[in-house]
mmCIF file of C-alpha atoms in Angstrom:
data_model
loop_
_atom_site.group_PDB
_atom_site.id
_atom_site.type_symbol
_atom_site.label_atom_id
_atom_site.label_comp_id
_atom_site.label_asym_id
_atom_site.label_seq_id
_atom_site.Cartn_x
_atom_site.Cartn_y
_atom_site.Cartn_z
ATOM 1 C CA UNK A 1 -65.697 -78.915 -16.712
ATOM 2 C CA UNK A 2 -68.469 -79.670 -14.529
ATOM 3 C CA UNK A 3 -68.591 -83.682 -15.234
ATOM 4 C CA UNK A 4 -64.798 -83.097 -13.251
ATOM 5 C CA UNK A 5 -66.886 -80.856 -10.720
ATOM 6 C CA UNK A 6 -69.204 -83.438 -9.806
ATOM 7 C CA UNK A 7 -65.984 -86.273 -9.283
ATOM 8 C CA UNK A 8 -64.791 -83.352 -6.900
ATOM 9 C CA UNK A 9 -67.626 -83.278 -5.095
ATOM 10 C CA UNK A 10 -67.627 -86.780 -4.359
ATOM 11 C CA UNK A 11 -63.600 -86.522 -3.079
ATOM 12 C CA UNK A 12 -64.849 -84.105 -0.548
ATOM 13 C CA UNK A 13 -65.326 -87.001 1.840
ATOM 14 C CA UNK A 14 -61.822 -87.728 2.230
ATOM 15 C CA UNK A 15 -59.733 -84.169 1.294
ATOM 16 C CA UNK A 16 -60.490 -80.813 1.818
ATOM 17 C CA UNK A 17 -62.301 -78.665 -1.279
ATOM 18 C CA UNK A 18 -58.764 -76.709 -1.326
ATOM 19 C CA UNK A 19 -57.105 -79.846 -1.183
ATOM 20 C CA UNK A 20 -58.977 -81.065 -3.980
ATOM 21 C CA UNK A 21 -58.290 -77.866 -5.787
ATOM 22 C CA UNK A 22 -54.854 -78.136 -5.490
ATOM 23 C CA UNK A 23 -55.375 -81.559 -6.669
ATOM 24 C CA UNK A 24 -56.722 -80.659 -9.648
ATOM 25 C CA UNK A 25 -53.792 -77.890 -9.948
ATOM 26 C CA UNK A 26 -51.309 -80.550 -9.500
ATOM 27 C CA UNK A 27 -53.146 -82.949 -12.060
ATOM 28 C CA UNK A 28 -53.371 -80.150 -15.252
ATOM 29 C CA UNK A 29 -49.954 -79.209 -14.306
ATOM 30 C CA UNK A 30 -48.470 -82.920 -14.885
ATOM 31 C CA UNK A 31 -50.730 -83.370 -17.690
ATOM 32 C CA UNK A 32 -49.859 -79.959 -19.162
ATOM 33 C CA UNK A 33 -46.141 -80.164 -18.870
ATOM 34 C CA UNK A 34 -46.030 -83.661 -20.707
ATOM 35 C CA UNK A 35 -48.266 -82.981 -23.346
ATOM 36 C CA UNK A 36 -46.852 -78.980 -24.331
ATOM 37 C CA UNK A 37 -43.090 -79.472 -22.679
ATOM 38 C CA UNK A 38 -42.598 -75.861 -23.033
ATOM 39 C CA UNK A 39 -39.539 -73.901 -24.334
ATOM 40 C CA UNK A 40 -37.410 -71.856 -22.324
ATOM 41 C CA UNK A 41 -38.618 -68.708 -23.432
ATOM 42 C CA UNK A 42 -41.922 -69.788 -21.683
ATOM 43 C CA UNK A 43 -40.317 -69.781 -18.349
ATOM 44 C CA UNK A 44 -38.441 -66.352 -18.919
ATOM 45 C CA UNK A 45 -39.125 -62.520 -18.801
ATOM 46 C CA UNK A 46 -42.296 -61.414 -18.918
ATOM 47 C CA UNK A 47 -43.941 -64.076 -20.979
ATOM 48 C CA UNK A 48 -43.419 -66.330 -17.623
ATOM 49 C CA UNK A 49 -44.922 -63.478 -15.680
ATOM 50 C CA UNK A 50 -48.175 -63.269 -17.386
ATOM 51 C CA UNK A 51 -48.151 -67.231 -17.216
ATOM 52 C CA UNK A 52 -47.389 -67.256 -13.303
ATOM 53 C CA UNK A 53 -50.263 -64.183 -12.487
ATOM 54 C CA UNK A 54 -52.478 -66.612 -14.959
ATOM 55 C CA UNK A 55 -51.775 -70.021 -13.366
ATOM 56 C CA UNK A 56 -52.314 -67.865 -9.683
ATOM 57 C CA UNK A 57 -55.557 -66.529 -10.663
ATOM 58 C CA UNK A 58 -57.335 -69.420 -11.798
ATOM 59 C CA UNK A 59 -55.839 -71.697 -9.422
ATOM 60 C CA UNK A 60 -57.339 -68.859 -6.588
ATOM 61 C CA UNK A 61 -60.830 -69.179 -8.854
ATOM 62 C CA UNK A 62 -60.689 -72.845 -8.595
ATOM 63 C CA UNK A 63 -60.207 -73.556 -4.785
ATOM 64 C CA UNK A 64 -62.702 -70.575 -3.911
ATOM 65 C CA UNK A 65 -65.343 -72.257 -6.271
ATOM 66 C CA UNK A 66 -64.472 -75.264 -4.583
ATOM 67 C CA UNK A 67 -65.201 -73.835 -1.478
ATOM 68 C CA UNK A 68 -68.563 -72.958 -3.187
ATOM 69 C CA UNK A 69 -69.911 -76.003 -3.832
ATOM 70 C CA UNK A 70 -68.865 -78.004 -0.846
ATOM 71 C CA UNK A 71 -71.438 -75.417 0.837
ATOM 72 C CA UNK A 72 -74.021 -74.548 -2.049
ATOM 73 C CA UNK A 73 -75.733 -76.918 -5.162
ATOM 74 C CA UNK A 74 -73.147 -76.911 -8.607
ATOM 75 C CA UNK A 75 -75.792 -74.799 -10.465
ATOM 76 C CA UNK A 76 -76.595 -71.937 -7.713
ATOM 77 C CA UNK A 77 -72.518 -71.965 -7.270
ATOM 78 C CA UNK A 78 -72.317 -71.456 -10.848
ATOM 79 C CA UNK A 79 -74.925 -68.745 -11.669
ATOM 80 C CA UNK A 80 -73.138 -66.638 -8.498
ATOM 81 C CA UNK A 81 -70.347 -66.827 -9.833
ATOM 82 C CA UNK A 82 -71.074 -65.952 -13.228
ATOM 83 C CA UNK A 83 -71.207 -62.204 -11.978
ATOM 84 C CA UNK A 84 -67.775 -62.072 -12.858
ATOM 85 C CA UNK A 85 -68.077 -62.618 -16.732
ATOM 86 C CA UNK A 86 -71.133 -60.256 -17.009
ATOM 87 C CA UNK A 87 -68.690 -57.373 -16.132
ATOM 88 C CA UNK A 88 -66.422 -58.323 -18.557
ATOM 89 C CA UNK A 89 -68.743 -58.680 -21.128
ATOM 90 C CA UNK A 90 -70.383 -55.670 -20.112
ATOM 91 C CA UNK A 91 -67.106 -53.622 -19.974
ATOM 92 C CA UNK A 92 -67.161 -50.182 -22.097
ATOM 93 C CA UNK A 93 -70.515 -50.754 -23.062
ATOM 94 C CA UNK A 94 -73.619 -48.601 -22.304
ATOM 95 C CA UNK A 95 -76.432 -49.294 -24.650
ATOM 96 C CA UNK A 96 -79.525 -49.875 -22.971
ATOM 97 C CA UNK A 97 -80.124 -53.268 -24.150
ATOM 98 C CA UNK A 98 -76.673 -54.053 -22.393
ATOM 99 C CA UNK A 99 -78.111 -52.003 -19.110
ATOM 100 C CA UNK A 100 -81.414 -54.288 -19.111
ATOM 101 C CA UNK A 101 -79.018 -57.349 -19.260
ATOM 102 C CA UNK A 102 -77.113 -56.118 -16.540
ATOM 103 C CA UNK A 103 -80.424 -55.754 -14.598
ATOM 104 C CA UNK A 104 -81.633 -59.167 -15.214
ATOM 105 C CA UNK A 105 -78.697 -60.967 -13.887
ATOM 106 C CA UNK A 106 -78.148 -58.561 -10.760
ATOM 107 C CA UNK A 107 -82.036 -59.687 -10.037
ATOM 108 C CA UNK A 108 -81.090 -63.459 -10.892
ATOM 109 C CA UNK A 109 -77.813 -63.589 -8.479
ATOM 110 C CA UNK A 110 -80.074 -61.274 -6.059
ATOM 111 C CA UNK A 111 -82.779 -64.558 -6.166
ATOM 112 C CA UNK A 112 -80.487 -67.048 -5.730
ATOM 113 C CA UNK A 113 -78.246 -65.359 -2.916
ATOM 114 C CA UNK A 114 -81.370 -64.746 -1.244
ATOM 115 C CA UNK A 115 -82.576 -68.393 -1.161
ATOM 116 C CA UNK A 116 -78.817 -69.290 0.121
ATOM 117 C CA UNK A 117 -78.306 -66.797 2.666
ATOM 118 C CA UNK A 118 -79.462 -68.294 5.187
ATOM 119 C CA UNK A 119 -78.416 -71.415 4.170
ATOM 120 C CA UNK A 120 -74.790 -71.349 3.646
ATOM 121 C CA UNK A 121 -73.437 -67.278 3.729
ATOM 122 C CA UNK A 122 -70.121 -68.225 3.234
ATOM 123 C CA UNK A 123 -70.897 -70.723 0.223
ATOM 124 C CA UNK A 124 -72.246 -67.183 -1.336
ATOM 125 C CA UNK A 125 -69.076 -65.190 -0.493
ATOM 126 C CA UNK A 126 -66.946 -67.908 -1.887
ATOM 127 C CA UNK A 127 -69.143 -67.875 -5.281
ATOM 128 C CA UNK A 128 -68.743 -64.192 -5.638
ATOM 129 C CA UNK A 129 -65.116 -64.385 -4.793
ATOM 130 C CA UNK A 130 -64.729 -66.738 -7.326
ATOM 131 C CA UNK A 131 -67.048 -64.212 -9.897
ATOM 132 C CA UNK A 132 -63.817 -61.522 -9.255
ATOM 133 C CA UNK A 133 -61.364 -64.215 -9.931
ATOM 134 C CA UNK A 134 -62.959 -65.175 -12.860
ATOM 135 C CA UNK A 135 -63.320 -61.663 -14.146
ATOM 136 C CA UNK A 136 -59.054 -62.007 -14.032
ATOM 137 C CA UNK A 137 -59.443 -65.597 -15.722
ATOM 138 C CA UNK A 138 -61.058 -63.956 -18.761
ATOM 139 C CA UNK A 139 -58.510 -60.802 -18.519
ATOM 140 C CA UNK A 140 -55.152 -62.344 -17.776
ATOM 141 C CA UNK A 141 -56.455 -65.633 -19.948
ATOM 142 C CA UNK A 142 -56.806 -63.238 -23.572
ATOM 143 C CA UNK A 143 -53.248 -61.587 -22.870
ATOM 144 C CA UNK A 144 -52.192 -65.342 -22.683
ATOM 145 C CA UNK A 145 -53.799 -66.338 -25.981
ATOM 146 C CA UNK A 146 -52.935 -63.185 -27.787
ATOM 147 C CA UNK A 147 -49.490 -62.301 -26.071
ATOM 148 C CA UNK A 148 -48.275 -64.803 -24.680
ATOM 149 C CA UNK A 149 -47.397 -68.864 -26.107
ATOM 150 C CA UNK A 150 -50.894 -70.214 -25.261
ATOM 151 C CA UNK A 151 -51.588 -73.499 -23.988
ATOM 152 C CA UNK A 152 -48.095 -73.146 -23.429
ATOM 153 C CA UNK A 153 -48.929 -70.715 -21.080
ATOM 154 C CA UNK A 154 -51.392 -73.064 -19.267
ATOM 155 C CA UNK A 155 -48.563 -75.134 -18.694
ATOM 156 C CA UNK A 156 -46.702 -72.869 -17.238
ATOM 157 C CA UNK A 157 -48.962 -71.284 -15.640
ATOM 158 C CA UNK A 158 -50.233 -73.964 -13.382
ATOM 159 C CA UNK A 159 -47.019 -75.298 -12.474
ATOM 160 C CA UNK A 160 -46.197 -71.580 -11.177
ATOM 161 C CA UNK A 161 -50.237 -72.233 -9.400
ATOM 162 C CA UNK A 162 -49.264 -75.330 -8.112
ATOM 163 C CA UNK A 163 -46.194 -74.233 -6.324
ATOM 164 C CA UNK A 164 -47.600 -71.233 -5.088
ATOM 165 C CA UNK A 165 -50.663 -73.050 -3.065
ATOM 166 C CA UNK A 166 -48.869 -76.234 -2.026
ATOM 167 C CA UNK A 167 -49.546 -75.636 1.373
ATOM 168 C CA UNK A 168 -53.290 -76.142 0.760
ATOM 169 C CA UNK A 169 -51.770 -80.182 -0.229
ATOM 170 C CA UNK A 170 -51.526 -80.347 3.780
ATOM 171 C CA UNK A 171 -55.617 -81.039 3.030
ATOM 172 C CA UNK A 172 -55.465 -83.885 0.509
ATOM 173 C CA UNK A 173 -53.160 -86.712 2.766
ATOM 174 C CA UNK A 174 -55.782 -89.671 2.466
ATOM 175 C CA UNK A 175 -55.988 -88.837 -1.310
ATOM 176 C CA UNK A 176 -52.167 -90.321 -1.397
ATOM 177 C CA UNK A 177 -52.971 -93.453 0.476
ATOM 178 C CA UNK A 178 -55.231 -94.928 -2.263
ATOM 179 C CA UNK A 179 -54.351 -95.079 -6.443
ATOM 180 C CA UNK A 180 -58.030 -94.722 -7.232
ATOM 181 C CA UNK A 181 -58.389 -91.915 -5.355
ATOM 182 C CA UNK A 182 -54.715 -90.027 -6.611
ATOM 183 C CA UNK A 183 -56.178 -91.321 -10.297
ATOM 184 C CA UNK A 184 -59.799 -89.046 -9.594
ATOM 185 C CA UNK A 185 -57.587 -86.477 -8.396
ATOM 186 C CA UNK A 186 -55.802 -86.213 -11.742
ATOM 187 C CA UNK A 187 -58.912 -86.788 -13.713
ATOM 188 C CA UNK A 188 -60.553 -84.121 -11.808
ATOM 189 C CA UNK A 189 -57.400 -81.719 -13.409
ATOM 190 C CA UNK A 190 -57.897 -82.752 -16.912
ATOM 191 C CA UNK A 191 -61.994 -82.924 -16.828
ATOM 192 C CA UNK A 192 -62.044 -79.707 -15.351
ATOM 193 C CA UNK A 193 -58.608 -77.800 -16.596
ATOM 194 C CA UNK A 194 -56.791 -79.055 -19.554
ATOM 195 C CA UNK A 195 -60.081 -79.974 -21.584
ATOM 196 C CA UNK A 196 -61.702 -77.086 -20.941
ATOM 197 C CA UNK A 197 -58.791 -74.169 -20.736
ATOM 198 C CA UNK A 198 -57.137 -75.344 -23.412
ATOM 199 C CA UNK A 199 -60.269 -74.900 -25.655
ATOM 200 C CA UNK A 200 -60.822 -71.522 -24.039
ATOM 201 C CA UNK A 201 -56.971 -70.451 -25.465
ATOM 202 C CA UNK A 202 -58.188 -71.534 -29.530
ATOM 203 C CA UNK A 203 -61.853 -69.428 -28.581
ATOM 204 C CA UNK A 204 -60.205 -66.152 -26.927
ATOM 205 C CA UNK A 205 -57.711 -66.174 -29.931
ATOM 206 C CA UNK A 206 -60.537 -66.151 -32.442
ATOM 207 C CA UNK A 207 -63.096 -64.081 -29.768
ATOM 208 C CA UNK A 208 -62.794 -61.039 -28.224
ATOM 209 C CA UNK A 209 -62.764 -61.173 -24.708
ATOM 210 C CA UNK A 210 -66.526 -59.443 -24.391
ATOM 211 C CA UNK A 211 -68.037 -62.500 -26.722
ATOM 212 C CA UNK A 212 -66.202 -65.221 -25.057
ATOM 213 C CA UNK A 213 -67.504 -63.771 -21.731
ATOM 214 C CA UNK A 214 -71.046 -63.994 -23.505
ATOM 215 C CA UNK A 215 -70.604 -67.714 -24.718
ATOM 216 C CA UNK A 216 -70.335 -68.964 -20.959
ATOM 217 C CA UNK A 217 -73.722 -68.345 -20.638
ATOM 218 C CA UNK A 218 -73.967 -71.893 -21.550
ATOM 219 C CA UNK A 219 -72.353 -73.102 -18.140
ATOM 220 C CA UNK A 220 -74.461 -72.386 -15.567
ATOM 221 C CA UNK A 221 -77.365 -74.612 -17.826
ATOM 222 C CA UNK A 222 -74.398 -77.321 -18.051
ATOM 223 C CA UNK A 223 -73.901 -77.256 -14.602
ATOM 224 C CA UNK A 224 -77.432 -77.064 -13.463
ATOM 225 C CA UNK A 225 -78.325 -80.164 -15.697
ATOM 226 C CA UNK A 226 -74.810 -82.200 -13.935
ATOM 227 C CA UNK A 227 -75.811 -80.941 -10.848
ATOM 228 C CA UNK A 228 -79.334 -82.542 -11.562
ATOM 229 C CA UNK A 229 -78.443 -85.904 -13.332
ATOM 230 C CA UNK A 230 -75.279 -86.638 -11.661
ATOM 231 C CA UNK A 231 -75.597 -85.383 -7.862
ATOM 232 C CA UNK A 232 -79.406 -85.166 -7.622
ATOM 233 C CA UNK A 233 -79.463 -81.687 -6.609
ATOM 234 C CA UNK A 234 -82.690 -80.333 -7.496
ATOM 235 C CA UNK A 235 -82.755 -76.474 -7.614
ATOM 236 C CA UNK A 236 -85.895 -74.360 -5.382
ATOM 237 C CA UNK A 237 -88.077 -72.745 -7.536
ATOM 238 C CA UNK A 238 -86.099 -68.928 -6.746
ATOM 239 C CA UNK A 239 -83.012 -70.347 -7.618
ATOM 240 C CA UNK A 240 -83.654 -71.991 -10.769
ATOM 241 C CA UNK A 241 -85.920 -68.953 -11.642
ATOM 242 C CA UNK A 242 -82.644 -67.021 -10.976
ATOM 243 C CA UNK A 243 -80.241 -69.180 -12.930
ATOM 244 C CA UNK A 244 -82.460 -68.581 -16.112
ATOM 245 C CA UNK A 245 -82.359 -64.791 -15.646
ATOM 246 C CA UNK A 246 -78.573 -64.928 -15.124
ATOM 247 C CA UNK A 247 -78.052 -66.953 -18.581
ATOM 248 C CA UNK A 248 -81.056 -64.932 -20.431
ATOM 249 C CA UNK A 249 -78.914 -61.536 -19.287
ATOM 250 C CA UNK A 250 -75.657 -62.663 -20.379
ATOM 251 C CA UNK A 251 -77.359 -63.853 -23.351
ATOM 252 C CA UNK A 252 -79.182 -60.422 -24.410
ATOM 253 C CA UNK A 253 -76.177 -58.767 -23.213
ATOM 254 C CA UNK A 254 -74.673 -57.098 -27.059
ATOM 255 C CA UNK A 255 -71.990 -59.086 -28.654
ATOM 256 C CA UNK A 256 -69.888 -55.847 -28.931
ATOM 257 C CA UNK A 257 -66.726 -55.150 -30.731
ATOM 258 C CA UNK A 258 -63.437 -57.698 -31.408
ATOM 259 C CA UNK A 259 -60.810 -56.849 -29.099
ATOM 260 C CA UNK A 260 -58.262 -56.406 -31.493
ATOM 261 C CA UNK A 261 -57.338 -57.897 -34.678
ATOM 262 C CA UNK A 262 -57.927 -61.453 -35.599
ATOM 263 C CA UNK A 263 -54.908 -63.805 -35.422
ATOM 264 C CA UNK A 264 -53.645 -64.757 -38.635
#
């Protein structure tokens, strides 16, 4: 996911972050479609529904995190954003060692916004923004797995996404000028989107939504160490101090019950 962040980063130069969002919309769409060619059913009734409010949501997560880290470094993006799982995961639950978790990560996003604020305020609003769509990732993306026809879904899903935000392709016009840049447009959409999200659909079937929410505690360390190794961005001592505290909370946080019964 964040090996296709750090290609995005580097298109900035020449499209717009929502351009390259949409970009990367457009690309798991295409991808997507060829690879699943869904039935009709998956464009009907309610099925298509949950797909469309799916494909919406996380194409809204993707160009606000975008947004993010045109403004703010891939890890500090990251951690911000990650205030969106931690209510999921914490969702229903009130045991103490879930209370303390919650704690530790309000105090790491509280470090790391207060590094940024007067750096980039609207890279931090975009982060958070992207924390509440990712909350409806997580939501919308179980119903998908469990309900709906899965990676199907995706399919669907982002087509419906990339319809719905075409406008924000006004931002991506020298990207269509040059085949290298159209290819690390697409690549950017199956790096970041079909890889990834279709891997999320097998874990949320065999996960409840509260311990998948705990296993992306791992990303903001992946993206800290691209971030590092890739675009050189070296966190300041608060925010790196407040990137550990976000992972160590989600990571105390208490795996809690399955939502529901295991697939067969």
């Amino acid at each position: 996911m964040y090996a296709g962040a750090a290609i995005a980063v580097g298109l900035f130069s020449v499209a717009s972050p929502a351009g390259v969002a949409w970009l990367r919309c457009l690309g798991a769409a295409v991808v997507l479609l060829a690879w699943r060619r869904p039935p009709r059913s998956a464009w009907t009734g309610r099925t298509f529904l949950l797909a469309g409010a799916f494909g919406v949501v996380t194409a809204g997560m993707n160009v606000l995190f975008y947004e993010a880290i045109a403004r703010l470094p891939l890890g500090t993006a990251v951690a911000l954003e990650f205030a969106g799982p931690v209510v999921v995961a914490a969702f229903g639950s009130r045991t103490r060692r879930d209370v303390f978790a919650l704690l530790l990560v309000a105090a790491g996003v509280v470090a790391i916004a207060d590094v940024r604020l007067e750096g980039s305020l609207l890279g931090v609003l975009f982060a958070l923004g992207a924390a509440a769509a990712w909350a409806g990732y997580i939501l919308l993306g179980k119903r998908v797995a469990v309900g709906g026809n899965g990676i199907d879904g995706l399919a669907v899903g982002f087509a419906v996404g990339t319809v719905v935000l075409s406008p924000l392709a006004l931002g991506t016009g020298a990207v269509w000028g040059s085949s290298r840049l159209l290819l690390l447009g697409i690549g950017v959409g199956v790096l970041s989107t079909v890889v990834p999200y279709a891997l999320d659909q097998v874990v949320l079937r065999k996960a409840g939504q509260a311990r998948f929410a705990l296993l992306l505690a791992l990303l903001p360390v992946t993206a800290g160490l691209i971030g590092f190794l890739w675009l050189r961005q070296v966190p300041a001592l608060p925010e790196a101090i407040g990137t550990l505290a976000v992972v160590a909370g989600v990571a105390l946080r208490s795996p809690g019950k399955r939502d529901g019964p295991a697939p067969p």
